Coordinates of C-alpha atoms in Angstrom, one line a residue:
X4 CA 11.9 4.3 -32.1
X5 CA 12.0 6.3 -35.5
X6 CA 15.1 8.5 -36.2
X7 CA 13.2 10.9 -37.6
X8 CA 10.5 13.5 -35.8
X9 CA 9.1 16.1 -38.5
X10 CA 8.3 14.5 -41.7
X11 CA 7.5 10.7 -42.4
X12 CA 9.3 8.2 -45.0
X13 CA 7.6 7.2 -47.9
X14 CA 7.7 4.0 -49.5
X15 CA 6.2 3.3 -52.5
X16 CA 6.3 -0.3 -54.1
X17 CA 4.7 -0.8 -57.7
X18 CA 4.1 -4.4 -58.8
X19 CA 4.0 -4.8 -62.6
X20 CA 0.4 -6.4 -63.5
X21 CA -1.1 -7.2 -60.2
X22 CA -4.4 -8.0 -59.4
X23 CA -6.4 -10.7 -58.0
X24 CA -7.0 -11.2 -54.0
X25 CA -4.0 -10.9 -51.6
X26 CA -4.1 -14.7 -50.4
X27 CA -2.4 -16.4 -47.8
X28 CA -1.0 -19.0 -49.8
X29 CA -0.2 -17.0 -53.2
X30 CA 1.5 -14.1 -51.2
X31 CA 1.5 -15.1 -47.6
X32 CA 4.2 -12.2 -46.2
X33 CA 1.7 -9.4 -47.4
X34 CA -1.2 -11.2 -46.4
X35 CA 0.3 -11.4 -42.6
X36 CA 0.7 -7.4 -42.8
X37 CA -2.6 -6.8 -44.5
X38 CA -4.4 -6.5 -41.1
X39 CA -2.2 -3.6 -40.3
X40 CA -3.1 -1.3 -42.9
X41 CA -6.2 -0.3 -45.3
X42 CA -7.0 -2.4 -48.7
X43 CA -8.6 -0.7 -51.3
X44 CA -10.8 -3.6 -52.7
X45 CA -11.6 -1.2 -55.8
X46 CA -8.5 0.3 -56.9
X47 CA -8.0 1.2 -61.0
X48 CA -5.2 2.2 -63.0
X49 CA -5.1 4.7 -65.4
X50 CA -4.1 2.8 -68.0
X51 CA -4.0 -1.0 -69.0
X52 CA -0.5 -1.5 -69.7
X53 CA 2.8 -1.3 -67.8
X54 CA 3.7 2.3 -68.8
X55 CA 0.5 3.9 -69.4
X56 CA -0.4 2.7 -65.8
X57 CA 2.9 3.5 -64.2
X58 CA 2.6 7.2 -66.0
X59 CA -0.9 7.3 -64.3
X60 CA 0.3 6.7 -61.2
X61 CA 3.6 8.8 -61.2
X62 CA 1.9 12.0 -63.0
X63 CA -1.6 11.8 -62.3
X64 CA -2.5 12.3 -65.7
X65 CA -4.4 9.9 -68.3
X66 CA -2.0 8.4 -70.6
X67 CA -2.8 10.7 -73.7
X68 CA -0.7 13.3 -71.9
X69 CA 2.4 10.5 -72.3
X70 CA 4.1 12.5 -75.3
X71 CA 3.9 16.0 -74.4
X72 CA 4.8 15.2 -70.9
X73 CA 8.1 13.5 -71.8
X74 CA 9.0 16.0 -74.9
X75 CA 9.2 18.7 -72.3
X76 CA 11.1 16.3 -70.0
X77 CA 9.3 17.2 -66.8
X78 CA 9.3 14.6 -63.7
X79 CA 6.6 13.9 -61.5
X80 CA 5.2 16.9 -59.5
X81 CA 5.3 14.8 -56.4
X82 CA 9.2 13.8 -56.9
X83 CA 10.1 17.5 -57.1
X84 CA 7.9 18.4 -53.9
X85 CA 9.8 15.3 -52.3
X86 CA 13.5 16.9 -53.2
X87 CA 12.4 20.4 -52.4
X88 CA 11.7 19.0 -48.6
X89 CA 15.1 17.2 -48.8
X90 CA 14.0 14.2 -49.1
X91 CA 17.3 11.3 -49.9
X92 CA 15.7 9.6 -53.2
X93 CA 16.2 5.5 -53.6
X94 CA 14.9 3.6 -56.4
X95 CA 15.4 -0.1 -56.7
X96 CA 14.3 -2.3 -59.8
X97 CA 14.2 -6.0 -60.5
X98 CA 14.0 -5.0 -64.5
X99 CA 16.9 -3.3 -66.3
X100 CA 15.6 -0.2 -67.7
X101 CA 12.3 0.2 -66.5
X102 CA 10.0 2.8 -67.3
X103 CA 10.9 4.8 -64.5
X104 CA 14.5 4.7 -65.6
X105 CA 14.2 5.5 -68.7
X106 CA 11.9 8.9 -67.7
X107 CA 13.8 10.2 -64.7
X108 CA 17.4 8.6 -65.8
X109 CA 17.8 8.0 -62.1
X110 CA 20.3 5.2 -61.0
X111 CA 18.1 1.5 -59.9
X112 CA 19.3 -0.6 -57.7
X113 CA 18.4 -4.2 -57.1
X114 CA 16.4 -4.7 -54.2
X115 CA 18.1 -7.3 -52.5
X116 CA 20.7 -4.4 -51.7
X117 CA 17.9 -2.2 -49.6
X118 CA 18.8 -3.7 -46.0
X119 CA 22.4 -2.9 -46.5
X120 CA 21.7 0.7 -48.0
X121 CA 19.3 1.1 -44.6
X122 CA 22.0 0.1 -42.7
X123 CA 24.3 2.5 -44.4
X124 CA 21.8 5.2 -43.3
X125 CA 21.3 4.2 -40.0
X126 CA 25.2 4.3 -39.5
X127 CA 25.0 7.5 -40.6
X128 CA 22.6 8.5 -38.5
X129 CA 20.8 10.1 -41.2
X130 CA 17.8 13.0 -40.4
X131 CA 16.8 13.7 -43.5
X132 CA 13.3 11.6 -44.4
X133 CA 13.1 8.7 -47.0
X134 CA 11.6 8.4 -50.2
X135 CA 12.2 4.7 -51.3
X136 CA 10.6 3.7 -55.0
X137 CA 10.8 -0.4 -55.5
X138 CA 9.3 -1.7 -58.8
X139 CA 9.1 -5.4 -58.8
X140 CA 8.1 -7.7 -62.1
X141 CA 9.1 -11.2 -60.7
X142 CA 6.5 -14.0 -60.2
X143 CA 3.9 -13.4 -57.3
X144 CA 5.8 -15.8 -54.8
X145 CA 9.2 -13.7 -55.7
X146 CA 7.7 -10.6 -55.2
X147 CA 6.1 -11.8 -52.0
X148 CA 9.2 -12.5 -50.6
X149 CA 11.1 -9.3 -51.4
X150 CA 8.4 -7.3 -50.0
X151 CA 8.5 -9.5 -46.7
X152 CA 12.5 -8.6 -46.6
X153 CA 11.7 -4.9 -47.2
X154 CA 9.2 -4.8 -44.3
X155 CA 10.9 -6.8 -41.8
X156 CA 13.8 -4.2 -42.5
X157 CA 11.9 -1.3 -42.1
X158 CA 10.5 -2.8 -38.6
X159 CA 14.1 -4.2 -37.4
X160 CA 15.7 -0.1 -38.2
X161 CA 12.6 1.8 -36.4
X162 CA 11.3 3.1 -39.5
X163 CA 7.7 1.4 -39.8
X164 CA 6.1 3.4 -37.5
X165 CA 7.5 6.9 -39.0
X166 CA 6.6 5.5 -42.6
X167 CA 4.0 5.6 -44.8
X168 CA 3.6 2.8 -47.3
X169 CA 1.8 2.3 -50.0
X170 CA 1.6 -1.0 -52.4
X171 CA 0.0 -1.0 -55.7
X172 CA 0.2 -2.6 -59.1
X173 CA 1.3 -0.7 -62.5
X174 CA -2.1 -2.6 -63.9
X175 CA -4.5 -5.4 -63.9
X176 CA -3.5 -9.0 -64.8
X177 CA -3.0 -9.2 -68.9
X178 CA -5.7 -11.9 -68.6
X179 CA -8.1 -10.1 -66.3
X180 CA -11.3 -9.3 -68.0
X181 CA -10.8 -5.8 -66.4
X182 CA -7.1 -4.8 -67.0
X183 CA -7.3 -1.5 -65.1
X184 CA -8.2 -3.0 -61.7
X185 CA -5.6 -3.5 -59.6
X186 CA -4.7 -3.8 -55.9
X187 CA -3.6 -1.4 -53.4
X188 CA -2.4 -1.3 -49.6
X189 CA -1.5 1.7 -47.6
X190 CA 0.2 1.7 -44.1
X191 CA 0.1 4.6 -42.4
X192 CA 0.4 5.2 -38.6
X193 CA -2.2 6.5 -36.9
X194 CA -4.5 6.1 -39.9
X195 CA -7.6 3.5 -40.2
X196 CA -7.2 0.2 -41.0
X197 CA -9.4 -2.5 -42.4
X198 CA -11.1 -2.5 -45.9
X199 CA -12.3 0.5 -48.4
X200 CA -14.6 -0.6 -50.7
X201 CA -15.2 2.7 -52.9
X202 CA -13.9 3.3 -55.7
X203 CA -10.2 4.8 -55.8
X204 CA -7.9 5.1 -58.6
X205 CA -3.9 5.9 -59.3
X206 CA -5.2 9.6 -60.3
X207 CA -5.7 9.9 -56.4
X208 CA -3.1 8.5 -55.0
X209 CA 0.2 10.9 -55.4
X210 CA -1.4 14.2 -56.1

C-alpha cells in the first residue's frame, strides 16, 4: 500500500522526438503497461522540435512566447503550484544540460539513480508527495528499458497505486510527415483505461 494519503505523486516522463505505434517488438516494457492506462491516439505537441515542444508542454503556451517568458525568468505555473503544495521535486535526464535545466537551473540526475533515490525516500518515511520529471533522449530500446525500470520501482515501493503517471514526447519524429504528432499515455488510479481517439495537445496536459 502507498505511504501517501493526501496528494497523489506525479511522474512525468518525456521522450525526445517520440511518435509511432507503441509496439511489443520495439518497446515491450511500455507495451506491457499499455492496457493499465489511457493511450491518446491523436495527441499533438505545440512545437515541431525539442525546445518548442517541451515549452508547450511545460508552460501550456505556444512557442511564440518563449522569448518573453525566458526574459521574465518565469517558471511554469504548474511547478509553482506543486511547490506551494509542498511536493518534493526530483529531476532526471539522460542528456546533460537538457532544455529544462537551462530554463529552470535545476539539478538533474541520471535516471539510473531513481531506484536508490526512491529507496532513500522510503527509508526516511517521507510523507510529502513527489513530483518526478524524467527526460529521455536515447534510443527507443534504451528509453523503454529506463521506463520499465522506473515503473517497476514504483510498483515495488507501493507508489503506483497513488501516482499519476504521464508519458509523452517533446514532439514527433524528425522525419515524420507531421512532426507535431506524438504519443501520450496516462496512468491514473481509479480512472478509465483504454484508447482515446479525440484530438488532445500539450497545451491541455499540465494546465
